[in-house]
Short mmCIF file of C-alpha atoms in Angstrom, two decimals:
data_model
loop_
_atom_site.label_atom_id
_atom_site.label_comp_id
_atom_site.label_asym_id
_atom_site.label_seq_id
_atom_site.Cartn_x
_atom_site.Cartn_y
_atom_site.Cartn_z
CA UNK A 721 17.53 -28.40 -14.07
CA UNK A 722 17.18 -26.89 -17.50
CA UNK A 723 14.10 -25.28 -19.06
CA UNK A 724 12.61 -28.54 -20.35
CA UNK A 725 13.21 -30.40 -17.08
CA UNK A 726 11.51 -27.61 -15.11
CA UNK A 727 8.51 -27.58 -17.43
CA UNK A 728 8.17 -31.37 -17.20
CA UNK A 729 8.51 -31.26 -13.40
CA UNK A 730 5.81 -28.57 -13.15
CA UNK A 731 3.43 -30.50 -15.43
CA UNK A 732 3.88 -33.72 -13.46
CA UNK A 733 3.92 -32.21 -9.96
CA UNK A 734 1.32 -29.44 -10.21
CA UNK A 735 -0.71 -30.51 -13.25
CA UNK A 736 -0.04 -27.15 -14.91
CA UNK A 737 0.88 -26.73 -18.55
CA UNK A 738 2.96 -23.95 -20.03
CA UNK A 739 1.09 -21.00 -21.50
CA UNK A 740 2.79 -18.81 -24.09
CA UNK A 741 1.06 -15.44 -23.83
CA UNK A 742 3.17 -13.04 -25.88
CA UNK A 743 3.97 -13.22 -29.59
CA UNK A 744 6.91 -10.87 -28.99
CA UNK A 745 8.38 -13.34 -26.46
CA UNK A 746 7.62 -16.81 -27.84
CA UNK A 747 9.85 -18.59 -25.30
CA UNK A 748 8.26 -17.01 -22.21
CA UNK A 749 6.11 -19.65 -20.51
CA UNK A 750 3.84 -19.03 -17.52
CA UNK A 751 2.28 -21.60 -15.21
CA UNK A 752 -0.98 -21.02 -13.34
CA UNK A 753 -2.94 -22.69 -10.60
CA UNK A 754 -5.82 -24.61 -12.15
CA UNK A 755 -8.27 -23.35 -9.49
CA UNK A 756 -7.52 -19.62 -9.33
CA UNK A 757 -5.46 -18.90 -12.47
CA UNK A 758 -2.73 -17.11 -10.46
CA UNK A 759 0.80 -17.47 -11.77
CA UNK A 760 3.14 -19.49 -9.59
CA UNK A 761 6.03 -19.78 -12.05
CA UNK A 762 7.37 -18.39 -15.29
CA UNK A 763 10.22 -19.63 -17.46
CA UNK A 764 11.94 -16.90 -19.47
CA UNK A 765 15.07 -16.33 -21.50
CA UNK A 766 16.70 -12.99 -20.70
CA UNK A 767 19.98 -11.20 -21.37
CA UNK A 768 22.43 -11.96 -18.56
CA UNK A 769 23.06 -8.23 -18.07
CA UNK A 770 19.40 -7.78 -17.01
CA UNK A 771 20.22 -9.92 -13.96
CA UNK A 772 23.32 -7.90 -13.12
CA UNK A 773 25.76 -10.40 -14.62
CA UNK A 774 28.79 -9.16 -16.53
CA UNK A 775 28.72 -11.90 -19.18
CA UNK A 776 27.18 -11.63 -22.63
CA UNK A 777 24.43 -13.92 -23.81
CA UNK A 778 20.99 -15.20 -22.90
CA UNK A 779 20.10 -17.17 -19.77
CA UNK A 780 17.01 -19.29 -19.13
CA UNK A 781 15.50 -18.40 -15.76
CA UNK A 782 12.62 -19.51 -13.58
CA UNK A 783 10.62 -16.83 -11.76
CA UNK A 784 8.98 -17.96 -8.51
CA UNK A 785 7.25 -16.23 -5.63
CA UNK A 786 9.17 -16.41 -2.35
CA UNK A 787 8.36 -15.84 1.29
CA UNK A 788 9.92 -12.42 2.04
CA UNK A 789 11.39 -13.82 5.28
CA UNK A 790 13.36 -16.44 3.29
CA UNK A 791 14.33 -14.09 0.46
CA UNK A 792 17.74 -13.09 1.89
CA UNK A 793 18.95 -16.64 2.41
CA UNK A 794 18.10 -17.61 -1.17
CA UNK A 795 19.59 -14.42 -2.65
CA UNK A 796 22.93 -15.28 -1.03
CA UNK A 797 23.16 -18.42 -3.19
CA UNK A 798 24.83 -18.42 -6.62
CA UNK A 799 22.37 -18.44 -9.50
CA UNK A 800 19.50 -16.82 -7.58
CA UNK A 801 18.56 -13.19 -8.23
CA UNK A 802 15.84 -10.71 -7.38
CA UNK A 803 12.85 -11.37 -9.62
CA UNK A 804 13.34 -10.24 -13.20
CA UNK A 805 10.40 -8.14 -14.35
CA UNK A 806 8.44 -9.02 -11.18
CA UNK A 807 7.98 -7.52 -7.72
CA UNK A 808 11.52 -7.82 -6.36
CA UNK A 809 10.29 -7.98 -2.76
CA UNK A 810 8.30 -11.16 -3.44
CA UNK A 811 9.77 -12.89 -6.50
CA UNK A 812 13.08 -14.58 -7.30
CA UNK A 813 14.72 -15.48 -10.59
CA UNK A 814 16.60 -18.78 -10.65
CA UNK A 815 19.22 -19.58 -13.29
CA UNK A 816 18.41 -22.75 -15.23
CA UNK A 817 22.00 -23.44 -16.22
CA UNK A 818 22.92 -26.02 -13.57
CA UNK A 819 24.10 -23.46 -11.00
CA UNK A 820 21.13 -24.14 -8.70
CA UNK A 821 20.52 -27.75 -7.68
CA UNK A 822 17.30 -29.62 -8.45
CA UNK A 823 16.29 -29.83 -4.78
CA UNK A 824 16.45 -26.06 -4.32
CA UNK A 825 14.44 -25.46 -7.49
CA UNK A 826 11.80 -27.97 -6.33
CA UNK A 827 11.67 -26.30 -2.90
CA UNK A 828 11.22 -22.86 -4.47
CA UNK A 829 8.50 -24.15 -6.79
CA UNK A 830 6.65 -25.71 -3.84
CA UNK A 831 6.89 -22.45 -1.90
CA UNK A 832 5.67 -20.42 -4.86
CA UNK A 833 2.79 -22.80 -5.51
CA UNK A 834 1.72 -22.59 -1.86
CA UNK A 835 2.08 -18.79 -1.66
CA UNK A 836 -0.09 -18.26 -4.73
CA UNK A 837 -2.73 -20.88 -3.88
CA UNK A 838 -6.34 -19.93 -3.35
CA UNK A 839 -6.73 -18.65 0.19
CA UNK A 840 -9.47 -20.11 2.33
CA UNK A 841 -11.33 -17.37 4.14
CA UNK A 842 -11.81 -17.86 7.84
CA UNK A 843 -15.32 -17.45 9.08
CA UNK A 844 -15.96 -15.11 11.93
CA UNK A 845 -17.18 -17.39 14.72
CA UNK A 846 -17.47 -14.69 17.41
CA UNK A 847 -20.97 -14.05 18.66
#
């Protein structure tokens, strides 16, 4: 998936539109839950060196929250990195250059959406 495909997928699947919050970074788009306004995804364009790559140039990435238990298995895949400019223990950056397949991106978006969803508080039923 590329940047536009990801943004279309998010709009159709999660009913969330891109927000462009920073004049300095006009291509940085964030996506929030409609009910709690928490971010579940961000699409950015960053220098490849910021991700630890040796190549020159800019790369579109998708930042998503990840279950820390699953983090290691995703980080072992090509095109998936520790979260750029996010908490590296909880967020991943995914290359949007075709390296990562559509199914994996959709799975990661679903996980991120669920992890950042509004939590229902359990009532104390003990008497």
